[in-house]
PDB file of C-alpha atoms and ligand atoms in Angstrom:
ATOM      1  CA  UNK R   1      71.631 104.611 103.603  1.00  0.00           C
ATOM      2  CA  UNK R   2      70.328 106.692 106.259  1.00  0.00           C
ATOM      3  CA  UNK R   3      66.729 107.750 105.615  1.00  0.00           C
ATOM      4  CA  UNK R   4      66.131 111.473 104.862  1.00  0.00           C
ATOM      5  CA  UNK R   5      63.027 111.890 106.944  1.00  0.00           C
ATOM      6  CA  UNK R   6      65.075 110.871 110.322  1.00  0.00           C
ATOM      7  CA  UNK R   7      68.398 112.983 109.373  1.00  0.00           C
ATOM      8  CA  UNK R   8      67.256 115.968 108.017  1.00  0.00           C
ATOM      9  CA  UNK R   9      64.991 119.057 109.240  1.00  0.00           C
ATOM     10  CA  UNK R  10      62.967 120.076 105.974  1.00  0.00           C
ATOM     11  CA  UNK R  11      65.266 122.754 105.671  1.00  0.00           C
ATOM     12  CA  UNK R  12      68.083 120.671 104.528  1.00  0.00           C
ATOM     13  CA  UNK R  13      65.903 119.001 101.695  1.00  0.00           C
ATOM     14  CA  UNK R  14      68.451 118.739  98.727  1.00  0.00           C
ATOM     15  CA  UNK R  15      69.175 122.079  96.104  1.00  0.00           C
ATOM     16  CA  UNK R  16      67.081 120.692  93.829  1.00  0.00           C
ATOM     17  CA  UNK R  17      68.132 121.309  90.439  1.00  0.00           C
ATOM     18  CA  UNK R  18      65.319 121.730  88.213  1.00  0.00           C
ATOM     19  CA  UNK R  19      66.708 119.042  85.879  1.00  0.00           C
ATOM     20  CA  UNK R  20      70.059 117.773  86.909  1.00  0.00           C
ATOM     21  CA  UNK R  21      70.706 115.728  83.622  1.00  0.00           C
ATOM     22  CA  UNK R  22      69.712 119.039  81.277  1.00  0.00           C
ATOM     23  CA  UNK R  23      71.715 120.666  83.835  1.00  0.00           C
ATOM     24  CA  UNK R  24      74.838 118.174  82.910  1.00  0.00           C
ATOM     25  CA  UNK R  25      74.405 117.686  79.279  1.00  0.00           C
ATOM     26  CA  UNK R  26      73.977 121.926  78.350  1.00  0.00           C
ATOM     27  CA  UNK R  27      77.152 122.633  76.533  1.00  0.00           C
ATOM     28  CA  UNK R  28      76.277 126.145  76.024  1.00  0.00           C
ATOM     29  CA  UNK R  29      78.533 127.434  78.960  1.00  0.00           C
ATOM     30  CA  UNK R  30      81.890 125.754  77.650  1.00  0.00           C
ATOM     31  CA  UNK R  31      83.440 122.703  78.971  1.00  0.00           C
ATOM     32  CA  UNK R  32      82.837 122.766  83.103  1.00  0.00           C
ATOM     33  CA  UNK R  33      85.007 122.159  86.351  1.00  0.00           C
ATOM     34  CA  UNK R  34      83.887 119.654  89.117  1.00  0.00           C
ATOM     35  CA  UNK R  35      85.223 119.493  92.030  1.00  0.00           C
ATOM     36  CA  UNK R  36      85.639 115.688  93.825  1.00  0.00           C
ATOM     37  CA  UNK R  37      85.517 115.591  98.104  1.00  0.00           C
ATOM     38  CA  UNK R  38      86.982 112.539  99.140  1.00  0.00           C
ATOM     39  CA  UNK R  39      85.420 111.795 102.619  1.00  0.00           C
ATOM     40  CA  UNK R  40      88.006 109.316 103.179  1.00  0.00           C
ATOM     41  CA  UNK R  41      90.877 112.085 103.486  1.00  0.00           C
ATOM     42  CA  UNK R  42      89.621 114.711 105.032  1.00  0.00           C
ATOM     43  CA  UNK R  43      86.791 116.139 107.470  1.00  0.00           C
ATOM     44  CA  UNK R  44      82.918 117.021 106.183  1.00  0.00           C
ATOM     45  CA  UNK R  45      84.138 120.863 107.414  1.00  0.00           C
ATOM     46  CA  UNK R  46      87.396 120.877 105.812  1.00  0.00           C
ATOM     47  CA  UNK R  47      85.509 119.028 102.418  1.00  0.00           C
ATOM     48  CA  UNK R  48      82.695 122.356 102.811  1.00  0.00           C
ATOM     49  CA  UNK R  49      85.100 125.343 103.287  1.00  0.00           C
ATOM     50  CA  UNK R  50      86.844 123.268 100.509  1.00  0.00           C
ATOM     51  CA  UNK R  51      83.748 123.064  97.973  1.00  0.00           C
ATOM     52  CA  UNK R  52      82.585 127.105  98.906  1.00  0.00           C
ATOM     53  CA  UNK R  53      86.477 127.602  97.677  1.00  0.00           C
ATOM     54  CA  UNK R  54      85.717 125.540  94.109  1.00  0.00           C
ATOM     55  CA  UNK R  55      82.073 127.280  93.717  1.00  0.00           C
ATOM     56  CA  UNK R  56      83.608 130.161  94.113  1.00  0.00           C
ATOM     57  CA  UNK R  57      86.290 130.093  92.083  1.00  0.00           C
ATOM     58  CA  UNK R  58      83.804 128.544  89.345  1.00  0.00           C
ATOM     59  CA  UNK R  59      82.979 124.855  90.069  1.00  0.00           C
ATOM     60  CA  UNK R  60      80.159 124.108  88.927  1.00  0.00           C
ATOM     61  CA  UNK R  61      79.475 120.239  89.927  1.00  0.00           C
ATOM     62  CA  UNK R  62      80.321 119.145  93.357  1.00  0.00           C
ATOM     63  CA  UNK R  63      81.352 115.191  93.583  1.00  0.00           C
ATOM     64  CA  UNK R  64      81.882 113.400  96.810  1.00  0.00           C
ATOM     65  CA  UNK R  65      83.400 109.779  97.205  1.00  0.00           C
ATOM     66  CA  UNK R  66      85.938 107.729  96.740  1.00  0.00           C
ATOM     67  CA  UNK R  67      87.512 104.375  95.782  1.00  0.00           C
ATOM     68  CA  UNK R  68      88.196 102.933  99.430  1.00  0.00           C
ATOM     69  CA  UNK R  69      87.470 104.368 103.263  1.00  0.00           C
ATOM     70  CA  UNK R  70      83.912 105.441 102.301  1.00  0.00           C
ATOM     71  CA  UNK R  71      80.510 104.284 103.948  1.00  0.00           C
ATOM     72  CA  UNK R  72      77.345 105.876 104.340  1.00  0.00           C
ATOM     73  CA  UNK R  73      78.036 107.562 107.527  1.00  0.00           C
ATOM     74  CA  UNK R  74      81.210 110.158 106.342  1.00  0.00           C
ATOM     75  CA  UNK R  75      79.741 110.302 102.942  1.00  0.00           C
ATOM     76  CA  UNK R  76      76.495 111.444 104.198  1.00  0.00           C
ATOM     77  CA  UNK R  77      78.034 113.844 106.775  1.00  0.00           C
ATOM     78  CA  UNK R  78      80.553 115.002 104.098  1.00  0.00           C
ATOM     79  CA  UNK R  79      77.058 115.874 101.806  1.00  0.00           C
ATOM     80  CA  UNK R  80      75.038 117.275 104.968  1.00  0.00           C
ATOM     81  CA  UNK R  81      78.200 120.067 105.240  1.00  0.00           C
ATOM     82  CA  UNK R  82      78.409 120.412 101.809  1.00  0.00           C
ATOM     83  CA  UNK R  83      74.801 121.336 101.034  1.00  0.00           C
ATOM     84  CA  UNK R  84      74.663 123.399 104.603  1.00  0.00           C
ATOM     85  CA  UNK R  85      77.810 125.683 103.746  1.00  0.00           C
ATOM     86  CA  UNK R  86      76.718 126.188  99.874  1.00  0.00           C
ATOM     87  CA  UNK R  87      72.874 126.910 100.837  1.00  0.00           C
ATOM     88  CA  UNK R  88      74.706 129.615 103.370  1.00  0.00           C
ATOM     89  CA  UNK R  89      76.368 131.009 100.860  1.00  0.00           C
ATOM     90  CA  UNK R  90      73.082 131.141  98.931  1.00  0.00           C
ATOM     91  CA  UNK R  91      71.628 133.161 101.179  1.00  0.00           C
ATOM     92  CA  UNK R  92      74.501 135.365 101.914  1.00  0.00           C
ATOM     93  CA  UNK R  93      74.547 135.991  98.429  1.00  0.00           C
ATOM     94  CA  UNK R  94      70.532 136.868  97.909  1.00  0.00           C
ATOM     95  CA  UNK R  95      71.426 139.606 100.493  1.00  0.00           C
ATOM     96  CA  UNK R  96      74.440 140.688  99.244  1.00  0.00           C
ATOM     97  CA  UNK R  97      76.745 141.448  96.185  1.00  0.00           C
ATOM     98  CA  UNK R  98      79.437 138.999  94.669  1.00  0.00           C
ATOM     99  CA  UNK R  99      78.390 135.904  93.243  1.00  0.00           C
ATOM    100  CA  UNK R 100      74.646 135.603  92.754  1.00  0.00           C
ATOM    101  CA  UNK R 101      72.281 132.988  94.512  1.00  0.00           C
ATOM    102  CA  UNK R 102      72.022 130.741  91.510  1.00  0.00           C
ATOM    103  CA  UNK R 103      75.787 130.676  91.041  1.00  0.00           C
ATOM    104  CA  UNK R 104      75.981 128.993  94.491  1.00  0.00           C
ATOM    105  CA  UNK R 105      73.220 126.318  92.974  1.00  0.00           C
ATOM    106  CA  UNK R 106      75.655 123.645  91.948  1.00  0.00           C
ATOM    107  CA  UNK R 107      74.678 120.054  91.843  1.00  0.00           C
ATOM    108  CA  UNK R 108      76.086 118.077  95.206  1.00  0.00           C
ATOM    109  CA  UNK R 109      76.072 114.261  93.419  1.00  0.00           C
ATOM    110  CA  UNK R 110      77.676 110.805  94.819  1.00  0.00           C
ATOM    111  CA  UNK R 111      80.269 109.270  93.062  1.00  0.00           C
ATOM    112  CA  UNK R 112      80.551 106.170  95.412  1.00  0.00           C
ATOM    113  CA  UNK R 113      82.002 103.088  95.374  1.00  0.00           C
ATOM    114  CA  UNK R 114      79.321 101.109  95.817  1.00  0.00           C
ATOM    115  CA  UNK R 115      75.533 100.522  97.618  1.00  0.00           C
ATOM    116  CA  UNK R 116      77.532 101.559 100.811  1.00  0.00           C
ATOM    117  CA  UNK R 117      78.323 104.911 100.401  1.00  0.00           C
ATOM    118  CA  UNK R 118      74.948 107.000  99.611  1.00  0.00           C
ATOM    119  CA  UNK R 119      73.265 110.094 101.318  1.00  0.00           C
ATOM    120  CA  UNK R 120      69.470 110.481 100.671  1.00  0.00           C
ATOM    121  CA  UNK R 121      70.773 114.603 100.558  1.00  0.00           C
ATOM    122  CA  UNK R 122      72.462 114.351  97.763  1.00  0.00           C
ATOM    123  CA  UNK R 123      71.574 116.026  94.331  1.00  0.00           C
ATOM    124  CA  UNK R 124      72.200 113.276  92.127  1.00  0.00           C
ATOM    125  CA  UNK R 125      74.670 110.070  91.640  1.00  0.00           C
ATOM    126  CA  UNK R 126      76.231 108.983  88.816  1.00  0.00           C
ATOM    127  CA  UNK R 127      75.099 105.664  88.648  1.00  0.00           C
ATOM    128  CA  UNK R 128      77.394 103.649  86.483  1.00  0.00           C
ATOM    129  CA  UNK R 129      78.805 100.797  85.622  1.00  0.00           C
ATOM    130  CA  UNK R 130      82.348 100.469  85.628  1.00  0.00           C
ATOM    131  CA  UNK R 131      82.316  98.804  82.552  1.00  0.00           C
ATOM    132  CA  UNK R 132      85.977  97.268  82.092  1.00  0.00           C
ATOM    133  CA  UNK R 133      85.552  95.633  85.166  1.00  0.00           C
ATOM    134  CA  UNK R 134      85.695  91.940  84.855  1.00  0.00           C
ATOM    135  CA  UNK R 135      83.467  91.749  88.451  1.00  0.00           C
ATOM    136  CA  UNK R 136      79.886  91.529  87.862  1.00  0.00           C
ATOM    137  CA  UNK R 137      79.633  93.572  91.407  1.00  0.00           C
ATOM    138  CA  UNK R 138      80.733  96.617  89.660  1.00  0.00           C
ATOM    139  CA  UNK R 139      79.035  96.599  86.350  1.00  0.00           C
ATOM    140  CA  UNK R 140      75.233  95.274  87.631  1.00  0.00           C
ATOM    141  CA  UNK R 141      75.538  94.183  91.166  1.00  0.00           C
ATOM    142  CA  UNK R 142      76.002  97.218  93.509  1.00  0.00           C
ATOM    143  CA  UNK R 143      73.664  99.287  91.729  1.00  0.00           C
ATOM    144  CA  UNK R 144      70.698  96.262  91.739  1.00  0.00           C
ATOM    145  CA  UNK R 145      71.680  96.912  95.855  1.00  0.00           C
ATOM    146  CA  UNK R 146      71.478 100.666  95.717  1.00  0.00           C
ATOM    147  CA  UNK R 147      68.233 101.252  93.111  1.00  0.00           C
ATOM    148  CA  UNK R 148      65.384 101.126  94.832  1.00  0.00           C
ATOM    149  CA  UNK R 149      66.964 102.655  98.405  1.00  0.00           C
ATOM    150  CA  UNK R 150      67.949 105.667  95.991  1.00  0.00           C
ATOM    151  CA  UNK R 151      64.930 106.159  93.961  1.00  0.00           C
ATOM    152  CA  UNK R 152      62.934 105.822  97.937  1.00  0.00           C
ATOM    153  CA  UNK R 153      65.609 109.161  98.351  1.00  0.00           C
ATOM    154  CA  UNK R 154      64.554 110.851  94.919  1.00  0.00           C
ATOM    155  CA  UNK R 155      68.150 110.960  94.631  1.00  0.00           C
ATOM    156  CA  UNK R 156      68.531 112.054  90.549  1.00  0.00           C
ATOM    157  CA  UNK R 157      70.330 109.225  88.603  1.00  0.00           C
ATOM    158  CA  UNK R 158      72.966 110.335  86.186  1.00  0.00           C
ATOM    159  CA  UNK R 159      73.493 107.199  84.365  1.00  0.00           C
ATOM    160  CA  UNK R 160      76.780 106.529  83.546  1.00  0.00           C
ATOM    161  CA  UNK R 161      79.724 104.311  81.639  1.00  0.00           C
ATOM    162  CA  UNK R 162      82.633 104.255  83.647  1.00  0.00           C
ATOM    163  CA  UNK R 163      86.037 103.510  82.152  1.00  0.00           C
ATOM    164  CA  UNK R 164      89.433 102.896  83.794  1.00  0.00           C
ATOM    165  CA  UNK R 165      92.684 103.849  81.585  1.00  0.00           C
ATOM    166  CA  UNK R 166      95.914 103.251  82.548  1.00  0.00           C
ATOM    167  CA  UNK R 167      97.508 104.196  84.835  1.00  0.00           C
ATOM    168  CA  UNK R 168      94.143 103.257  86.781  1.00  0.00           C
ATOM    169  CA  UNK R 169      95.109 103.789  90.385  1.00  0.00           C
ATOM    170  CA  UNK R 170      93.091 102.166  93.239  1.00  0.00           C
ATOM    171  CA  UNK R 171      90.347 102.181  91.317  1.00  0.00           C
ATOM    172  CA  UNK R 172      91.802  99.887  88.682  1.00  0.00           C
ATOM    173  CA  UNK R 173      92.585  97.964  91.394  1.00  0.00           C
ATOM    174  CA  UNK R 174      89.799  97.689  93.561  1.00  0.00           C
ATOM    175  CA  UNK R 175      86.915  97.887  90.706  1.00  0.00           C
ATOM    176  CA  UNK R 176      89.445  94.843  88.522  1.00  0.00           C
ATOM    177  CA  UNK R 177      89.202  96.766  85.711  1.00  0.00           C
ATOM    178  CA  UNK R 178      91.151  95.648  82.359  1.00  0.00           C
ATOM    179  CA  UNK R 179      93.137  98.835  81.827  1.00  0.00           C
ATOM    180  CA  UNK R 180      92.200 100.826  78.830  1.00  0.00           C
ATOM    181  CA  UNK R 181      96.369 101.397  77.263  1.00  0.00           C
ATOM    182  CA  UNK R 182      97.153 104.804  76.025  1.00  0.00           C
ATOM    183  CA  UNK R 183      96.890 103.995  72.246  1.00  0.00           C
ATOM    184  CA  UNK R 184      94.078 101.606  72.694  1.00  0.00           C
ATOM    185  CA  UNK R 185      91.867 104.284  71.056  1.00  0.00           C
ATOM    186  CA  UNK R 186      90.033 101.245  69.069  1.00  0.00           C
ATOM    187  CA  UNK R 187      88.690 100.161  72.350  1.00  0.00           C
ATOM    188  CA  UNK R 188      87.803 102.994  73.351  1.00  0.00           C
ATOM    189  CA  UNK R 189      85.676 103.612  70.539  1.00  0.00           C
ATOM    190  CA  UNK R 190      83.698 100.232  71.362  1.00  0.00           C
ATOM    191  CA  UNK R 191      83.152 101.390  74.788  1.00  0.00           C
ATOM    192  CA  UNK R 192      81.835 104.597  73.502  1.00  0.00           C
ATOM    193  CA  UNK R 193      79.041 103.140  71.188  1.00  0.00           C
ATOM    194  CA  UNK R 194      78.205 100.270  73.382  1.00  0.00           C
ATOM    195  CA  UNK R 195      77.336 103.009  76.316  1.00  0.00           C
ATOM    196  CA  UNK R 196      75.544 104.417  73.524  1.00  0.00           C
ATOM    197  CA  UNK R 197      73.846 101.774  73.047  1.00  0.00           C
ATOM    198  CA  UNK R 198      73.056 100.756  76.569  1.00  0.00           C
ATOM    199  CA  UNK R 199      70.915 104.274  77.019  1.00  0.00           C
ATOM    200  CA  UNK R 200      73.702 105.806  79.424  1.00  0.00           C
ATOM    201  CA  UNK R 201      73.700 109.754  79.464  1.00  0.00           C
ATOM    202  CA  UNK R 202      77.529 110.299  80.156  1.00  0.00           C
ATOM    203  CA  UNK R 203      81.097 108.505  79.745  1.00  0.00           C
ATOM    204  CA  UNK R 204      83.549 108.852  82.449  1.00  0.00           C
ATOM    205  CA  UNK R 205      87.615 108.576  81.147  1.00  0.00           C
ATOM    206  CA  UNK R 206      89.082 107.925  84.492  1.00  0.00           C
ATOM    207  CA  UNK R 207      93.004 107.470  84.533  1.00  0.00           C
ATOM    208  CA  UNK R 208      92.537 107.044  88.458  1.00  0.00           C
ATOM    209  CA  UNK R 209      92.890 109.324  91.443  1.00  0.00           C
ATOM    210  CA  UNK R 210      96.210 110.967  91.587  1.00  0.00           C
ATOM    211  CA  UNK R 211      97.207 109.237  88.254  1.00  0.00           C
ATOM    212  CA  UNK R 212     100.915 110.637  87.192  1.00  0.00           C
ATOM    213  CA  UNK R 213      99.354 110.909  83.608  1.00  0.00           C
ATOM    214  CA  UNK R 214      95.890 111.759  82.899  1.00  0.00           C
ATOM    215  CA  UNK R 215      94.056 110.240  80.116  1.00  0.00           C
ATOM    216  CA  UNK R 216      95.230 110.345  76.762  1.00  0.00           C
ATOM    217  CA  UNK R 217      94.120 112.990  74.574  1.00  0.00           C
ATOM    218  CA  UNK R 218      93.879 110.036  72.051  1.00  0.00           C
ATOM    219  CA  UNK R 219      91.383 108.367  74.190  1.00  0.00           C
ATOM    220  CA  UNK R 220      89.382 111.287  74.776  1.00  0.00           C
ATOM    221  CA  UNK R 221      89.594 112.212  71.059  1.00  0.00           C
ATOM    222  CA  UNK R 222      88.692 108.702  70.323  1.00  0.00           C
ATOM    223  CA  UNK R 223      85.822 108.627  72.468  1.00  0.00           C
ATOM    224  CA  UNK R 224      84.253 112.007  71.694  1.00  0.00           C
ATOM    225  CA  UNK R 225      83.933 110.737  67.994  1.00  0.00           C
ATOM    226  CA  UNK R 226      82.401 107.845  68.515  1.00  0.00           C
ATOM    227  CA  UNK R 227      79.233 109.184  70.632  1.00  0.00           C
ATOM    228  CA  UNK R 228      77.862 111.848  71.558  1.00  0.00           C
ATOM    229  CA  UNK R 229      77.198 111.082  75.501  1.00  0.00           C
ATOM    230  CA  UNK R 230      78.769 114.156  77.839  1.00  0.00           C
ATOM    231  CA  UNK R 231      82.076 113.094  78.418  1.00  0.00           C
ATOM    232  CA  UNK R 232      83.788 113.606  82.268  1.00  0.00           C
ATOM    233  CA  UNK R 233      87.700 113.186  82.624  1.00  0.00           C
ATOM    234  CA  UNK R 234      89.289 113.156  85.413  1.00  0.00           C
ATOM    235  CA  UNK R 235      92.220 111.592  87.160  1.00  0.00           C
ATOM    236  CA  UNK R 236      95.843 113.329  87.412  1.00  0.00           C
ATOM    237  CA  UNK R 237      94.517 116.781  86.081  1.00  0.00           C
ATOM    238  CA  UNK R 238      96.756 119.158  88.577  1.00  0.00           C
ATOM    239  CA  UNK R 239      97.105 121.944  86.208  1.00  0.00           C
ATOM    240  CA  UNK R 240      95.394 124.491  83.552  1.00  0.00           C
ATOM    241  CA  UNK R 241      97.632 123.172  80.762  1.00  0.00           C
ATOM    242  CA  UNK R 242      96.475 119.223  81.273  1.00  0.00           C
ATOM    243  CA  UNK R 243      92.533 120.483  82.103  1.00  0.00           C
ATOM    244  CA  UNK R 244      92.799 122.103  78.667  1.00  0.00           C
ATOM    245  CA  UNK R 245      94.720 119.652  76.837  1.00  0.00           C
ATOM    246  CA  UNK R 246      91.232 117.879  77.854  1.00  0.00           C
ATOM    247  CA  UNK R 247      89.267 120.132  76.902  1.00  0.00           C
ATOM    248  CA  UNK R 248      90.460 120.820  73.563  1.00  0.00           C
ATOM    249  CA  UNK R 249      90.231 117.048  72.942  1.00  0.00           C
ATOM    250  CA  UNK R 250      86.351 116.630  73.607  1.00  0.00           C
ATOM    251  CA  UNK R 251      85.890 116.834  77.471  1.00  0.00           C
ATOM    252  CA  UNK R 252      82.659 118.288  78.701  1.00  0.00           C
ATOM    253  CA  UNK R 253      84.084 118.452  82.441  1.00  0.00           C
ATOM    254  CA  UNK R 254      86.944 117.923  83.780  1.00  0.00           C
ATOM    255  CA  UNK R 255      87.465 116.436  87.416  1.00  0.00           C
ATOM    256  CA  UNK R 256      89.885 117.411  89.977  1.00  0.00           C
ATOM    257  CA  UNK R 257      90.199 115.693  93.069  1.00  0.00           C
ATOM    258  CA  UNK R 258      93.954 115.026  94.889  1.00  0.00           C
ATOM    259  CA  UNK R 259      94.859 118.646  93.671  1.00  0.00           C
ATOM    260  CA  UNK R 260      92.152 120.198  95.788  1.00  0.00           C
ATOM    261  CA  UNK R 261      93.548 118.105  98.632  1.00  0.00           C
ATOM    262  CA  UNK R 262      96.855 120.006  98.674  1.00  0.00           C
ATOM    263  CA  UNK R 263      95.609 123.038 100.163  1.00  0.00           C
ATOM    264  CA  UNK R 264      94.243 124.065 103.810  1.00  0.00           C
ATOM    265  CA  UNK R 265      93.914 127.510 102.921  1.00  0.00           C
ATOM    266  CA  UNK R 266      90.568 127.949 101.254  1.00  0.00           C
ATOM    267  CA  UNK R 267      91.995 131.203  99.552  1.00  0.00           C
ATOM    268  CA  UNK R 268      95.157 129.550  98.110  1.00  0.00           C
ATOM    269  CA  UNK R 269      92.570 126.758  97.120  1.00  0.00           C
ATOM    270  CA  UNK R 270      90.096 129.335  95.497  1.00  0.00           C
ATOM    271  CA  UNK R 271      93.197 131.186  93.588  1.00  0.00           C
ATOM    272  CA  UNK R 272      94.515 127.761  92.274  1.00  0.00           C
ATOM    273  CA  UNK R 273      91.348 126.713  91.445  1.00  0.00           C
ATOM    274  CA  UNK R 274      90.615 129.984  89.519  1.00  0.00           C
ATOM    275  CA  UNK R 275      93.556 129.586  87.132  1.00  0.00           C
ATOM    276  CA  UNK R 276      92.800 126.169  86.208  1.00  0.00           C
ATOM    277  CA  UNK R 277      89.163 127.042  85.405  1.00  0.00           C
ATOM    278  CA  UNK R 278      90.002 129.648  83.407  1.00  0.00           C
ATOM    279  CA  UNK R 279      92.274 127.957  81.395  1.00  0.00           C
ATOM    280  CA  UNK R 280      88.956 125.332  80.704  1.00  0.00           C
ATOM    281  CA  UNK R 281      87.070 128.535  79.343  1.00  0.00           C
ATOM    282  CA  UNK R 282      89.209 129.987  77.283  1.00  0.00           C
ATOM    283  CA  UNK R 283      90.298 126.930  74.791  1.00  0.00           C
TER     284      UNK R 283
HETATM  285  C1  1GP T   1      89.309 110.318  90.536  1.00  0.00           C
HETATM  286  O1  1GP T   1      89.093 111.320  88.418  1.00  0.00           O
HETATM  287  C2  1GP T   1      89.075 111.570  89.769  1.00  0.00           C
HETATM  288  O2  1GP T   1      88.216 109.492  90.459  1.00  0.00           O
HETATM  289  C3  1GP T   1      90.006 112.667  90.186  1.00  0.00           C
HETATM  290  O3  1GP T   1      91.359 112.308  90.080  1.00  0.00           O
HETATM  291  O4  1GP T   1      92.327 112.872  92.289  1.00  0.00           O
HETATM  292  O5  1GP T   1      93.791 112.699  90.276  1.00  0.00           O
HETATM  293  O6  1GP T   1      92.223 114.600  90.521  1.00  0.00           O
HETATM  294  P1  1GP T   1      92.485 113.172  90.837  1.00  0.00           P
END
């Protein structure tokens, strides 16, 4: 991982969020939107104008990574334009009406692949273990490579469970991860306790990047009752009516990634994104 101290002018020291988890966990706004920047598909300007779009239209976590294509160097310049074109907006914003400084605040935090895709500029990570995966790499070993470079960053750890449904997409593929099936809402519940159990702040119900059916609202249902860790979704959500259908089954945020990837047009992007958001808020 690049070190901060030789990338970075102090001015581009992280948003720091005065407590990213309390920040993640408050459920007092609703169930949230986060939007995920692949650096693999597209350019660190295209992935900014594309996360001032999401803020904008009410994001309100910004992920960046992806299952294959990453490494440190487009992940960190995908974060350095990130944070650049949403502290720009900040400051446009304290002179300025529209949407206030803080609203332009959101969290920038990794959601790699591995110890090879980090940014010291980054917010947070969510540093998880994929824990279906039958390869120790991905439930213990990348992270025992990442730790200490990350806590050298103060880059906040969210940690994290990390399960794979079906359909699972690269992901399933790449982390080896024994699907979670549809109506498998027993396992599930197992998952959910044992992250419990292992001290982990939030559960991740991934159905996979550009899945053609997002998780189950079984799963999720099954899930929420079994612990009470914040719960992320994501995977196939391309619409209001599937974010809410999350929503309404226990999700805390719901990810969108391929759907953001659709649009050039930052305004068709902000007006698509707007719609789905505000079919989150008003379940
Ligand atoms: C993938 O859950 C995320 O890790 C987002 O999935 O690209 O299908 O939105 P999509």
């Amino acid at each position: 991982m690049p070190k901060r101290d030789a990338i970075s002018p102090t001015s581009m020291e992280p948003v720091s969020h005065p407590s990213l988890l309390a920040y993640v966990q408050d459920r007092s706004m609703g169930a949230r939107h986060i939007i995920l920047l692949d650096p693999d598909d597209q350019t660190p300007e295209v992935a900014a104008a594309r996360a001032v779009a999401a803020v904008s239209a009410g994001s309100r976590m910004v992920f960046i990574g992806g299952s294959t294509g990453t490494d440190d160097d487009n992940v960190h310049a995908t974060v350095l334009a990130v944070q650049e074109a949403l502290e720009l907006c900040a400051w446009n914003a304290s002179q300025d009406s529209g949407l206030s400084e803080d609203d332009w605040k959101v969290p920038v935090v990794l959601f790699p692949a591995g110890a090879h895709a980090l940014s010291p500029l980054a917010d947070g990570i969510t540093f998880m273990m994929l824990m279906n995966s039958h390869d120790r790499r991905f439930i213990i070993g990348e992270q025992v490579t990442a730790a200490l470079q990350l806590k050298e960053a103060k880059v906040s750890p969210l940690s994290m469970g990390y399960l794979v449904c079906a359909p699972g997409g690269a992901v399933g593929v790449v982390g080896k991860a024994d699907l979670i099936h549809l109506d498998d809402t027993d396992k599930v519940r197992e998952y959910a306790v044992c992250a419990e159990y292992f001290g982990f702040d939030l559960l991740y119900l991934e159905a996979g990047s550009g899945a053609d059916t997002p998780v189950s609202s079984d799963l999720i249902q099954a899930a929420k009752g079994a612990c009470d860790l914040t719960l992320i979704v994501g995977g196939g959500i391309r619409d209001g009516q599937s974010a809410r259908r999350a929503v309404h089954a226990g999700a805390d945020w719901v990810v969108t990634g391929s759907l953001t990837e659709e649009f050039d047009d930052p305004d068709e992007l902000q007006r698509t994104l707007s719609q789905l958001i505000s079919n989150i808020g008003s379940t």
